[in-house]
Short mmCIF file of N, CA and C in Angstrom, two decimals:
data_model
loop_
_atom_site.label_atom_id
_atom_site.label_comp_id
_atom_site.label_asym_id
_atom_site.label_seq_id
_atom_site.Cartn_x
_atom_site.Cartn_y
_atom_site.Cartn_z
N UNK A 1 17.11 -15.67 -5.42
CA UNK A 1 16.21 -14.71 -5.94
C UNK A 1 15.01 -14.62 -4.84
N UNK A 2 14.45 -13.38 -4.45
CA UNK A 2 13.42 -13.41 -3.66
C UNK A 2 12.18 -13.65 -4.28
N UNK A 3 11.14 -14.06 -3.41
CA UNK A 3 9.80 -14.49 -3.83
C UNK A 3 9.15 -13.25 -4.36
N UNK A 4 8.45 -13.14 -5.27
CA UNK A 4 7.73 -11.90 -5.97
C UNK A 4 6.26 -11.98 -5.61
N UNK A 5 5.87 -13.27 -5.11
CA UNK A 5 4.51 -13.38 -4.75
C UNK A 5 4.15 -12.68 -3.24
N UNK A 6 3.29 -11.69 -3.23
CA UNK A 6 3.07 -11.04 -1.93
C UNK A 6 2.07 -11.81 -1.01
N UNK A 7 2.22 -11.55 0.21
CA UNK A 7 1.27 -11.97 1.21
C UNK A 7 0.97 -10.87 1.96
N UNK A 8 -0.29 -10.47 2.21
CA UNK A 8 -0.80 -9.31 2.77
C UNK A 8 -1.70 -9.83 3.82
N UNK A 9 -1.49 -9.30 5.07
CA UNK A 9 -2.46 -9.47 6.18
C UNK A 9 -2.92 -8.05 6.37
N UNK A 10 -4.29 -8.08 6.61
CA UNK A 10 -5.08 -6.76 6.78
C UNK A 10 -5.47 -6.46 8.36
N UNK A 11 -4.91 -5.71 9.00
CA UNK A 11 -5.43 -5.43 10.42
C UNK A 11 -6.09 -4.28 10.53
N UNK A 12 -7.35 -4.27 10.78
CA UNK A 12 -8.23 -3.17 11.08
C UNK A 12 -8.48 -2.73 12.61
N UNK A 13 -7.97 -1.62 12.82
CA UNK A 13 -8.25 -0.93 14.26
C UNK A 13 -9.35 0.23 14.09
N UNK A 14 -10.64 -0.30 14.35
CA UNK A 14 -11.74 0.93 14.29
C UNK A 14 -11.71 1.91 15.26
N UNK A 15 -11.03 1.60 16.46
CA UNK A 15 -11.06 2.76 17.38
C UNK A 15 -9.84 3.79 16.98
N UNK A 16 -8.88 3.34 16.40
CA UNK A 16 -7.75 4.31 15.83
C UNK A 16 -8.07 4.66 14.57
N UNK A 17 -9.27 4.11 13.79
CA UNK A 17 -9.63 4.37 12.47
C UNK A 17 -8.27 4.20 11.56
N UNK A 18 -7.78 3.03 11.62
CA UNK A 18 -6.50 2.72 10.80
C UNK A 18 -6.64 1.19 10.37
N UNK A 19 -6.25 1.07 9.16
CA UNK A 19 -6.06 -0.38 8.55
C UNK A 19 -4.63 -0.31 8.26
N UNK A 20 -4.03 -1.49 8.80
CA UNK A 20 -2.49 -1.92 8.58
C UNK A 20 -2.48 -2.81 7.65
N UNK A 21 -1.69 -2.91 6.53
CA UNK A 21 -1.52 -3.83 5.69
C UNK A 21 0.00 -4.28 5.79
N UNK A 22 -0.05 -5.36 6.40
CA UNK A 22 1.33 -6.00 6.59
C UNK A 22 1.76 -6.96 5.63
N UNK A 23 2.80 -6.48 4.84
CA UNK A 23 3.17 -7.13 3.68
C UNK A 23 4.47 -8.11 3.73
N UNK A 24 4.53 -9.27 3.05
CA UNK A 24 5.70 -10.14 3.02
C UNK A 24 5.89 -10.47 1.58
N UNK A 25 7.09 -10.69 1.25
CA UNK A 25 7.46 -10.99 -0.01
C UNK A 25 8.19 -9.75 -0.64
N UNK A 26 8.39 -9.83 -1.93
CA UNK A 26 9.23 -8.75 -2.71
C UNK A 26 8.14 -7.75 -3.51
N UNK A 27 8.24 -6.72 -3.23
CA UNK A 27 7.25 -5.70 -3.96
C UNK A 27 8.04 -5.15 -5.05
N UNK A 28 7.45 -5.33 -6.31
CA UNK A 28 7.93 -4.84 -7.49
C UNK A 28 6.80 -3.74 -8.01
N UNK A 29 7.32 -3.10 -9.07
CA UNK A 29 6.56 -2.03 -9.72
C UNK A 29 5.09 -2.72 -10.29
N UNK A 30 5.32 -3.88 -10.66
CA UNK A 30 4.13 -4.72 -11.16
C UNK A 30 3.06 -5.15 -10.10
N UNK A 31 3.67 -5.80 -9.14
CA UNK A 31 2.70 -6.26 -7.98
C UNK A 31 2.43 -5.14 -7.07
N UNK A 32 2.97 -4.15 -6.91
CA UNK A 32 2.57 -3.18 -6.09
C UNK A 32 1.14 -2.52 -6.39
N UNK A 33 0.59 -2.85 -7.52
CA UNK A 33 -0.74 -2.35 -7.84
C UNK A 33 -1.75 -2.95 -7.03
N UNK A 34 -1.31 -4.15 -6.56
CA UNK A 34 -2.34 -4.87 -5.59
C UNK A 34 -2.45 -4.06 -4.16
N UNK A 35 -1.36 -3.56 -3.92
CA UNK A 35 -1.43 -2.75 -2.68
C UNK A 35 -2.04 -1.40 -2.95
N UNK A 36 -2.15 -0.86 -3.96
CA UNK A 36 -3.01 0.41 -4.29
C UNK A 36 -4.48 -0.05 -4.22
N UNK A 37 -4.83 -1.19 -4.88
CA UNK A 37 -6.08 -1.64 -4.66
C UNK A 37 -6.68 -1.97 -3.34
N UNK A 38 -5.86 -2.55 -2.42
CA UNK A 38 -6.29 -2.83 -1.24
C UNK A 38 -6.31 -1.51 -0.29
N UNK A 39 -5.40 -0.47 -0.64
CA UNK A 39 -5.60 0.72 0.06
C UNK A 39 -6.98 1.45 -0.38
N UNK A 40 -7.18 1.34 -1.55
CA UNK A 40 -8.42 1.93 -2.10
C UNK A 40 -9.64 1.39 -1.44
N UNK A 41 -9.70 -0.11 -1.34
CA UNK A 41 -10.95 -0.76 -0.76
C UNK A 41 -10.87 -0.48 0.70
N UNK A 42 -9.85 -0.35 1.40
CA UNK A 42 -9.91 -0.12 2.64
C UNK A 42 -10.68 1.52 2.99
N UNK A 43 -10.19 2.38 2.21
CA UNK A 43 -10.80 3.68 2.19
C UNK A 43 -12.12 3.83 1.83
N UNK A 44 -12.51 2.85 0.70
CA UNK A 44 -13.95 2.95 0.32
C UNK A 44 -14.92 2.22 1.49
N UNK A 45 -14.31 1.31 2.11
CA UNK A 45 -15.19 0.51 3.36
C UNK A 45 -15.40 1.54 4.34
N UNK A 46 -14.34 2.25 4.78
CA UNK A 46 -14.59 3.17 5.82
C UNK A 46 -13.72 4.54 5.45
N UNK A 47 -14.34 5.44 4.81
CA UNK A 47 -13.81 6.79 4.32
C UNK A 47 -13.17 7.44 5.33
N UNK A 48 -11.97 8.00 5.08
CA UNK A 48 -11.15 8.56 6.01
C UNK A 48 -10.27 7.88 6.93
N UNK A 49 -10.15 6.52 6.61
CA UNK A 49 -9.37 5.52 7.35
C UNK A 49 -7.98 5.69 7.12
N UNK A 50 -7.05 5.81 7.94
CA UNK A 50 -5.75 5.77 7.63
C UNK A 50 -5.21 4.48 7.29
N UNK A 51 -4.31 4.28 6.25
CA UNK A 51 -3.92 3.20 5.67
C UNK A 51 -2.23 3.15 6.02
N UNK A 52 -1.98 2.15 6.69
CA UNK A 52 -0.39 1.90 6.96
C UNK A 52 0.01 0.74 6.08
N UNK A 53 0.87 1.01 5.23
CA UNK A 53 1.55 0.05 4.44
C UNK A 53 2.80 -0.48 5.15
N UNK A 54 2.72 -1.37 5.78
CA UNK A 54 4.01 -2.00 6.68
C UNK A 54 4.67 -3.15 5.85
N UNK A 55 5.77 -2.44 5.26
CA UNK A 55 6.86 -3.26 4.37
C UNK A 55 7.97 -3.76 5.10
N UNK A 56 8.12 -3.61 6.47
CA UNK A 56 9.17 -4.05 7.29
C UNK A 56 9.42 -5.39 7.20
N UNK A 57 8.57 -6.32 6.84
CA UNK A 57 8.89 -7.82 6.57
C UNK A 57 8.84 -8.18 5.18
N UNK A 58 9.05 -7.16 4.37
CA UNK A 58 9.16 -7.44 2.84
C UNK A 58 10.31 -6.55 2.22
N UNK A 59 10.56 -6.96 1.09
CA UNK A 59 11.55 -6.10 0.26
C UNK A 59 10.90 -5.52 -0.79
N UNK A 60 11.54 -4.51 -1.48
CA UNK A 60 10.95 -3.69 -2.41
C UNK A 60 12.07 -3.25 -3.49
N UNK A 61 11.59 -3.09 -4.79
CA UNK A 61 12.49 -2.52 -5.73
C UNK A 61 12.63 -0.99 -5.37
N UNK A 62 13.44 -0.34 -5.89
CA UNK A 62 13.54 1.11 -5.79
C UNK A 62 12.41 1.71 -6.41
N UNK A 63 12.06 1.35 -7.70
CA UNK A 63 10.94 1.91 -8.41
C UNK A 63 9.72 1.75 -7.67
N UNK A 64 9.40 0.65 -7.17
CA UNK A 64 8.07 0.22 -6.37
C UNK A 64 7.95 1.23 -5.09
N UNK A 65 9.03 1.29 -4.40
CA UNK A 65 9.13 2.07 -3.09
C UNK A 65 9.01 3.34 -3.45
N UNK A 66 9.72 3.95 -4.60
CA UNK A 66 9.41 5.47 -4.78
C UNK A 66 8.06 5.78 -5.27
N UNK A 67 7.31 4.94 -5.94
CA UNK A 67 5.85 5.12 -6.33
C UNK A 67 5.00 5.15 -5.17
N UNK A 68 5.20 4.35 -4.39
CA UNK A 68 4.51 4.18 -2.98
C UNK A 68 4.70 5.36 -1.96
N UNK A 69 5.99 5.78 -2.12
CA UNK A 69 6.22 6.89 -1.16
C UNK A 69 5.59 8.17 -1.73
N UNK A 70 5.74 8.35 -3.12
CA UNK A 70 4.99 9.46 -3.80
C UNK A 70 3.55 9.58 -3.41
N UNK A 71 3.01 8.39 -3.54
CA UNK A 71 1.54 8.40 -3.26
C UNK A 71 1.23 8.53 -1.79
N UNK A 72 2.03 8.25 -0.85
CA UNK A 72 1.92 8.66 0.39
C UNK A 72 2.09 10.20 0.69
N UNK A 73 3.03 10.69 -0.11
CA UNK A 73 3.20 12.16 0.23
C UNK A 73 2.13 12.91 -0.57
N UNK A 74 1.62 12.58 -1.65
CA UNK A 74 0.51 13.43 -2.45
C UNK A 74 -0.87 13.02 -2.24
N UNK A 75 -1.11 11.72 -1.88
CA UNK A 75 -2.39 11.17 -1.85
C UNK A 75 -2.87 10.61 -3.26
N UNK A 76 -2.15 10.97 -4.27
CA UNK A 76 -2.36 10.48 -5.70
C UNK A 76 -2.11 8.97 -5.77
N UNK A 77 -3.04 8.34 -6.30
CA UNK A 77 -2.97 6.80 -6.69
C UNK A 77 -2.95 6.58 -8.07
N UNK A 78 -2.06 5.74 -8.58
CA UNK A 78 -2.05 5.60 -10.13
C UNK A 78 -3.52 5.06 -10.76
N UNK A 79 -3.68 5.47 -11.85
CA UNK A 79 -4.85 4.89 -12.52
C UNK A 79 -4.64 3.50 -13.07
N UNK A 80 -5.40 2.64 -12.53
CA UNK A 80 -5.19 1.20 -12.89
C UNK A 80 -6.26 0.76 -14.04
N UNK A 81 -5.78 -0.26 -14.73
CA UNK A 81 -6.59 -0.88 -15.71
C UNK A 81 -8.00 -1.08 -15.46
N UNK A 82 -8.85 -0.59 -16.33
CA UNK A 82 -10.45 -0.52 -16.07
C UNK A 82 -10.74 0.73 -15.64
N UNK A 83 -10.04 1.58 -15.15
CA UNK A 83 -10.55 2.86 -14.52
C UNK A 83 -10.21 4.02 -15.56
N UNK A 84 -11.10 5.03 -15.54
CA UNK A 84 -10.77 6.17 -16.53
C UNK A 84 -10.32 7.34 -15.68
N UNK A 85 -10.63 7.55 -14.49
CA UNK A 85 -10.36 8.69 -13.67
C UNK A 85 -9.34 8.37 -12.66
N UNK A 86 -8.52 9.19 -12.38
CA UNK A 86 -7.60 8.91 -11.23
C UNK A 86 -8.32 9.05 -9.94
N UNK A 87 -7.84 8.01 -9.00
CA UNK A 87 -8.46 8.20 -7.73
C UNK A 87 -7.32 8.78 -6.57
N UNK A 88 -7.88 9.14 -5.46
CA UNK A 88 -6.81 9.57 -4.36
C UNK A 88 -7.27 9.42 -3.24
N UNK A 89 -6.43 9.44 -2.32
CA UNK A 89 -6.61 9.55 -0.86
C UNK A 89 -6.23 10.91 -0.35
N UNK A 90 -6.57 11.26 0.89
CA UNK A 90 -5.89 12.50 1.39
C UNK A 90 -4.43 12.53 1.57
N UNK A 91 -3.71 13.52 1.20
CA UNK A 91 -2.38 13.40 1.41
C UNK A 91 -1.94 12.96 2.85
N UNK A 92 -1.00 12.08 3.04
CA UNK A 92 -0.70 11.50 4.16
C UNK A 92 -1.56 10.42 4.96
N UNK A 93 -2.73 10.27 4.12
CA UNK A 93 -3.64 9.32 4.80
C UNK A 93 -3.18 7.87 4.63
N UNK A 94 -2.15 7.61 3.37
CA UNK A 94 -1.58 6.46 3.12
C UNK A 94 -0.04 6.63 3.95
N UNK A 95 0.18 5.89 4.69
CA UNK A 95 1.70 6.01 5.30
C UNK A 95 2.44 4.72 5.04
N UNK A 96 3.68 4.94 4.82
CA UNK A 96 4.61 3.71 4.52
C UNK A 96 5.71 3.45 5.69
N UNK A 97 5.63 2.09 5.98
CA UNK A 97 6.66 1.78 7.02
C UNK A 97 7.78 0.97 5.94
N UNK A 98 8.77 1.48 5.77
CA UNK A 98 9.71 1.06 4.62
C UNK A 98 10.41 -0.43 5.20
N UNK A 99 10.82 -0.94 4.10
CA UNK A 99 11.62 -2.26 4.49
C UNK A 99 12.99 -1.68 5.22
N UNK A 100 13.58 -2.69 5.85
CA UNK A 100 14.73 -2.37 6.76
C UNK A 100 15.87 -2.14 5.72
N UNK A 101 15.88 -2.99 4.71
CA UNK A 101 17.05 -2.95 3.62
C UNK A 101 16.66 -3.01 2.16
#
């Protein structure tokens, strides 16, 4: 069984206006919420920053990957606990580098 604990390294490139979140571990529907929080925080710190979610060193459930890809395409981020209004990024501001398998 793969590890469900995520390890995330955040790499900022201010010249390219990009934050790359390099993820290791197994992304599930439950723990993917952390990735949405990190994407929001990166965008709040530097509005308009492109956020790249690099899952190439991780694995992901079909449901988690589908949700992340949907957010990438639409810019819509799920409403998380403690929030009353949906939040969003610009469409395609969040991009996904999918797991190899």
